[in-house]
Coordinates of C-alpha atoms and ligand atoms in Angstrom, one line a residue:
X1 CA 139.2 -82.3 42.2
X2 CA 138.1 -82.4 38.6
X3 CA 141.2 -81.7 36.3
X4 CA 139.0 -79.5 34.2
X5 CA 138.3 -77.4 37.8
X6 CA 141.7 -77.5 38.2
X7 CA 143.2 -76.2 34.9
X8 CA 140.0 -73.4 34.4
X9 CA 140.9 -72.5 38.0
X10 CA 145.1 -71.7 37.2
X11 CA 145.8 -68.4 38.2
X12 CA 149.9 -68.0 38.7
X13 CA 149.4 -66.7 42.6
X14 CA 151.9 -63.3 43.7
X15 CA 150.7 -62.7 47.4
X16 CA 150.7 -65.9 50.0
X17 CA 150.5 -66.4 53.4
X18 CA 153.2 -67.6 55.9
X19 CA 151.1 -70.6 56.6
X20 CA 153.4 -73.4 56.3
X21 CA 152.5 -76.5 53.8
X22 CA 152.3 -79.9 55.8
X23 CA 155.3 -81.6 54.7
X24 CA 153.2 -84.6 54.7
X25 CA 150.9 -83.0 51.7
X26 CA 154.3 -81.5 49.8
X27 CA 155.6 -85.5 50.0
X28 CA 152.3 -86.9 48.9
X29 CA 151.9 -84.1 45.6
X30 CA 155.5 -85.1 44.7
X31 CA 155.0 -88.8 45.2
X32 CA 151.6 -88.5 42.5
X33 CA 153.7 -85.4 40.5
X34 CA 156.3 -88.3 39.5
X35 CA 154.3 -91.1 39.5
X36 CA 152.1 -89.8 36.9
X37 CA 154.5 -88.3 35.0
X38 CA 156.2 -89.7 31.6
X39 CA 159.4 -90.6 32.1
X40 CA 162.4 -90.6 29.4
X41 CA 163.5 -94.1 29.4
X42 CA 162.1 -94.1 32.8
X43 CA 165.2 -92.9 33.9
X44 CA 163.7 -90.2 35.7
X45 CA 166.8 -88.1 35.0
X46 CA 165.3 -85.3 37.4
X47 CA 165.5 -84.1 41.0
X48 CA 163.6 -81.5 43.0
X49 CA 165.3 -79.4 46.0
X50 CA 162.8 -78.2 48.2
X51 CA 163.7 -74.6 49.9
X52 CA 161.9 -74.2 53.6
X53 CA 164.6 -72.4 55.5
X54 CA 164.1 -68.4 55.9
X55 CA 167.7 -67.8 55.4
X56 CA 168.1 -69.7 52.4
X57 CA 165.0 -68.4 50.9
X58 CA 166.9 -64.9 51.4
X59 CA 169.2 -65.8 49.1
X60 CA 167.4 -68.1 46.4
X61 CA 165.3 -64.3 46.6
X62 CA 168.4 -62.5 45.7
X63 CA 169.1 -65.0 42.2
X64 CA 165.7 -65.0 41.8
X65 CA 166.0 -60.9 40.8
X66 CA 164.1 -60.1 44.5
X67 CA 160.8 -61.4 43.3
X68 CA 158.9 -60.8 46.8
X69 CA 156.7 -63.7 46.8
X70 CA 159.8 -65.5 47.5
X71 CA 159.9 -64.7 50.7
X72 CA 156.1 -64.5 51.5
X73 CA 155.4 -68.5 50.1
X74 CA 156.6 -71.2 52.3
X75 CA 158.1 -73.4 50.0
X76 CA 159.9 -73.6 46.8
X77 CA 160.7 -76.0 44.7
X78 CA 164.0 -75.8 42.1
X79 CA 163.4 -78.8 39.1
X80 CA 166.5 -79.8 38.3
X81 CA 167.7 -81.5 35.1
X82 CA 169.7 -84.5 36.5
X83 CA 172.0 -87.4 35.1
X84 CA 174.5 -87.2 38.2
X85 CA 172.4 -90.0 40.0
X86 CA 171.7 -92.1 36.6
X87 CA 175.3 -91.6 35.6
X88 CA 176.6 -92.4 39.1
X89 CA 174.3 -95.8 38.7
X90 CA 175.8 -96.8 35.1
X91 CA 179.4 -96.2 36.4
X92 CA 179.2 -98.6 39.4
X93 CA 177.4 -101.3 37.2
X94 CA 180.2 -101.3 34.6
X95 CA 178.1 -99.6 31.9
X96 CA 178.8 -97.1 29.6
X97 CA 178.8 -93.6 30.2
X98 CA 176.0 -91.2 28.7
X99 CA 174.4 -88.5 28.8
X100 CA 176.6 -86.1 29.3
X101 CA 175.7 -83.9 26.2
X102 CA 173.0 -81.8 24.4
X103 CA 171.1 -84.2 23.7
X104 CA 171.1 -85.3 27.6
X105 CA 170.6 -81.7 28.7
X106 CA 167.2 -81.6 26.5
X107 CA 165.6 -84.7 27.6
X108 CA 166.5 -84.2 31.0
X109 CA 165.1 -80.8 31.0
X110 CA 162.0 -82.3 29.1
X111 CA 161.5 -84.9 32.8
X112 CA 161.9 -81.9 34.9
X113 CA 159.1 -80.0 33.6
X114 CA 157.0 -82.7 32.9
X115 CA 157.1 -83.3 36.8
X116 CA 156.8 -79.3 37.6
X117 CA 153.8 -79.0 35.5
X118 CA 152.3 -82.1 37.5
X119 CA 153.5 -80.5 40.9
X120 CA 151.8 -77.5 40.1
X121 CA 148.8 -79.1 39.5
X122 CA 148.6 -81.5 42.5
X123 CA 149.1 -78.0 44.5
X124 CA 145.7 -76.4 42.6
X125 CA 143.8 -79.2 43.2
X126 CA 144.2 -78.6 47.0
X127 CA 143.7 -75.5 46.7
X128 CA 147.0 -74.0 47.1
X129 CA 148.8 -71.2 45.0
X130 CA 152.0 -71.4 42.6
X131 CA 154.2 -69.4 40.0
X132 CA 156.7 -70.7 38.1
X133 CA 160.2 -69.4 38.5
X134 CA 161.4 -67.5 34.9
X135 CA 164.3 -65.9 36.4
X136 CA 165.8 -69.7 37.4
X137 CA 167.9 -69.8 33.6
X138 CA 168.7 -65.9 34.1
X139 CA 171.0 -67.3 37.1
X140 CA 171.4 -70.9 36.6
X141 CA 174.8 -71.3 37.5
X142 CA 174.6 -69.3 40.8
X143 CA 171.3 -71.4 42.0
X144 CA 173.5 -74.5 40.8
X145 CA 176.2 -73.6 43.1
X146 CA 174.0 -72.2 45.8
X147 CA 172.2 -75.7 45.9
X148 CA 175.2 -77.6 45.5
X149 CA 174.1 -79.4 42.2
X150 CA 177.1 -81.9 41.2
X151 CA 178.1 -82.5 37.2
X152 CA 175.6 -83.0 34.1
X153 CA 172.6 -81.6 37.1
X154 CA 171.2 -78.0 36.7
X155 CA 168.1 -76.3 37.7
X156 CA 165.8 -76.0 34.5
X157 CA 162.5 -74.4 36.4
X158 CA 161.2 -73.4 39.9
X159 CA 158.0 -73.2 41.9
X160 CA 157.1 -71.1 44.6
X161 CA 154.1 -72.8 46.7
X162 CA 152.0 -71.9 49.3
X163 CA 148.2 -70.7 50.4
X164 CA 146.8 -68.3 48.4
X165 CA 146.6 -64.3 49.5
X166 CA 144.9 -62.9 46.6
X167 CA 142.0 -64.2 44.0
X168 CA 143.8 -62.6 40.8
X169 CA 141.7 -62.7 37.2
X170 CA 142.1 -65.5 35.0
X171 CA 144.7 -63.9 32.5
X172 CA 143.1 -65.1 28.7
X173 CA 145.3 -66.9 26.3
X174 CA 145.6 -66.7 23.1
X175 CA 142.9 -67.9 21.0
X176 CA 143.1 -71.7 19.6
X177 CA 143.2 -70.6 15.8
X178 CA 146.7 -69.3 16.2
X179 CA 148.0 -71.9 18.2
X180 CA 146.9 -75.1 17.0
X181 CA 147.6 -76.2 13.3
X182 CA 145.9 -78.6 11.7
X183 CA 148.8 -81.4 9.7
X184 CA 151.2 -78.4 9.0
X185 CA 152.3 -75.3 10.2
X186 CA 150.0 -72.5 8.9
X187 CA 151.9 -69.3 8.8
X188 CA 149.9 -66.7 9.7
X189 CA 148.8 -63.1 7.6
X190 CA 149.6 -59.8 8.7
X191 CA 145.5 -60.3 8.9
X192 CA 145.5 -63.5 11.0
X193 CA 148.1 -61.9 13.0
X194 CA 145.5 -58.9 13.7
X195 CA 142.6 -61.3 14.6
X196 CA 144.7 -63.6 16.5
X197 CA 146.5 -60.7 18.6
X198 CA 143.7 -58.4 18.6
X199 CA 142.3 -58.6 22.3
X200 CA 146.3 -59.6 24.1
X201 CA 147.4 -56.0 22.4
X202 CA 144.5 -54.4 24.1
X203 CA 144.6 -56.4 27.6
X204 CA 147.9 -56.8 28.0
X205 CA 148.8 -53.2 27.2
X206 CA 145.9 -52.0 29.7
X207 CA 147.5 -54.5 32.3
X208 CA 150.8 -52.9 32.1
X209 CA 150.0 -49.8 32.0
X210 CA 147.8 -49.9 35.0
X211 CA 151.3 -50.4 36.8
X212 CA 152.2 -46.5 37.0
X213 CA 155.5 -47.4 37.3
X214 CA 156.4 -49.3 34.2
X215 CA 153.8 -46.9 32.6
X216 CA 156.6 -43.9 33.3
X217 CA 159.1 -46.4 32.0
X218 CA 157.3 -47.2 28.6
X219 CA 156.6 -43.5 28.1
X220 CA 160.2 -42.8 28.7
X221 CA 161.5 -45.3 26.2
X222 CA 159.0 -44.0 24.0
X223 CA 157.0 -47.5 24.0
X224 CA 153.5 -47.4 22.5
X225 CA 152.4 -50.9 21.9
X226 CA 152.7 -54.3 23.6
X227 CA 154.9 -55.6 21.2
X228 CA 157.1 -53.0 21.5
X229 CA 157.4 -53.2 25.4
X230 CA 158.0 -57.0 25.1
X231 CA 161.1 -56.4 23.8
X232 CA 162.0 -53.3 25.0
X233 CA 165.0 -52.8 27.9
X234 CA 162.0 -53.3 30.6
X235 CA 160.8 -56.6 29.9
X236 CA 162.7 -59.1 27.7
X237 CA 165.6 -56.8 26.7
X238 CA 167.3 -58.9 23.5
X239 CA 170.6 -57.3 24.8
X240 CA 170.4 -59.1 28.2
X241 CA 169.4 -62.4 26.7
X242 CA 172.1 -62.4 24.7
X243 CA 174.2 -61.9 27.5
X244 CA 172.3 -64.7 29.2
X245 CA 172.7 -66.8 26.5
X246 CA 176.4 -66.8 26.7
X247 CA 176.4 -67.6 30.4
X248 CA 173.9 -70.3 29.5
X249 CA 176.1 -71.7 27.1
X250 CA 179.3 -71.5 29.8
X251 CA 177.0 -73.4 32.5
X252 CA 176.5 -76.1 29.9
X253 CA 180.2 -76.8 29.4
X254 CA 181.0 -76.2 33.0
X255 CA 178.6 -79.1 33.9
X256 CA 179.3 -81.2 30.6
X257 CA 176.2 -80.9 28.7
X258 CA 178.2 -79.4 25.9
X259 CA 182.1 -80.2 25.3
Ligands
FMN301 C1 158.5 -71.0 32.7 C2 157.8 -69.9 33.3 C3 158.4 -68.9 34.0 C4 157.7 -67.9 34.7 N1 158.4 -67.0 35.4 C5 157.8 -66.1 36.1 C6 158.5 -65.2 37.0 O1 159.7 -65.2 37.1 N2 157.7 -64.3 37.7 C7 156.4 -64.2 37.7 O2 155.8 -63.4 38.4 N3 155.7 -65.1 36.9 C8 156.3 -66.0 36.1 N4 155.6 -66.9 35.3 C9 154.2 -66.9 35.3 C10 153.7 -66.2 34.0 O3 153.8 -64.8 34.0 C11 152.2 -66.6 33.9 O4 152.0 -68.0 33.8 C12 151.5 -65.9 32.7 O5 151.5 -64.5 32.8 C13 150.0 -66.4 32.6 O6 149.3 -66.1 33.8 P1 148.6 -67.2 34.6 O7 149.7 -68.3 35.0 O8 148.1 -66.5 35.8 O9 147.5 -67.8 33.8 C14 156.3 -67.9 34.6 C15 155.6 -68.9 33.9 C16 156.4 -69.9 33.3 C17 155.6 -71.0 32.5

């Protein structure tokens, strides 16, 4: 399919069916996912765990904060950040050891989402459904464990795949003028700001509040704008990423990206 098809056609895909995805076709979009992807070094300090079985599903569902297309889509796919392999490699050649730091951690992360991205799109282009994964940092550690990762290898991103059970909108994106920059940054005014933010405050408050759930919520907390309920306690609550973020940084040491 045309790559322009494919990238107009993205729609992150909720609802699948229990069709199951020839592993013959899941082999073949990894195989083009890596070989087209840039490589740091080549080292292709990545590795994908593929998630089939019901029962371990279940509980990739559970650290995944019960998203329920987990259990609907037939597949899942958990990128990994990995040196374990690469450093395993150097150590029985004699080389030196490396990688085992920040520095590491980011490129290896970079590799593993290069490869997602191109995952995801060999999926589209056959017509099949994905959504990326948010909640995969929320409980890295526990899907490290769960998957058995070994030292300097943790899960960066996931994919759920499978056939499509709903034809969702095309959600819009910001508009180009406030994302690209031409030479340097351009720091936007409180009037760019308006313009560039002026249609997501009105869609994507609509879209929430359509939900009469969180609509309850927001009223509750007193929540009258999008910007507001971004950060508030029901979506990205800055208390709970803080906590994250100190869990994040304990995963790090325990698997030696940071001392
Ligand atoms: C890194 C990342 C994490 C995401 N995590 C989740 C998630 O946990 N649950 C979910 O339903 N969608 C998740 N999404 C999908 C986004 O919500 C979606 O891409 C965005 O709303 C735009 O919609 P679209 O993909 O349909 O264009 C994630 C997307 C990215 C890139």
């Amino acid at each position: 399919m045309d790559l322009r098809k494919v990238l107009n056609g993205h729609r992150s895909i909720r609802k699948y069916k229990p069709d199951p995805i020839d592993p013959a076709l899941v082999e073949q979009v990894c195989y083009e996912a890596i070989a087209g992807a840039s490589s740091s070094g080549n080292l292709n300090s990545f590795s994908l765990v593929l998630t089939r079985d019901i029962e371990r599903k279940q509980r990739l569902y559970e650290l995944h904060s019960q998203q329920d297309f987990i259990l609907e889509a037939p597949l899942l796919i958990t990128f990994c950040a990995d040196w374990f392999r690469t450093r395993e490699w150097l150590r029985v050649r004699g080389a030196r050891d490396n990688f085992n730091n920040l520095v590491g951690y980011h490129v290896a992360a970079y590799d593993a989402m290069i490869v997602a991205q191109n995952v995801c799109l060999g999926f589209e282009a056959r017509g099949l459904g994905i959504c990326y994964m948010g909640t995969t940092i929320f409980s890295m550690g526990e899907i490290a464990e769960f998957l058995e990762l070994p030292d300097t290898c943790l899960p960066v991103t996931t994919i759920v795949a499978g056939y499509p059970d709903e034809d969702p909108p095309k959600r819009d994106r910001l508009p180009l003028r406030g994302l690209v920059h031409d030479e340097t940054y351009h720091r936007p005014t409180v009037d760019e700001l308006d313009d560039i933010y002026a249609e997501r405050d009105v869609r994507g408050w609509d879209r929430y509040m359509s939900n009469p759930w969180l609509k309850k919520m927001a009223e509750e907390e007193g929540i009258t704008s999008l910007a507001q309920f971004y950060t508030s306690r029901i979506k990205y609550d800055p208390d709970f990423f803080a906590e994250n973020s100190a869990q994040l940084r304990t995963v790090l040491e325990e698997k030696h990206f940071l001392p």
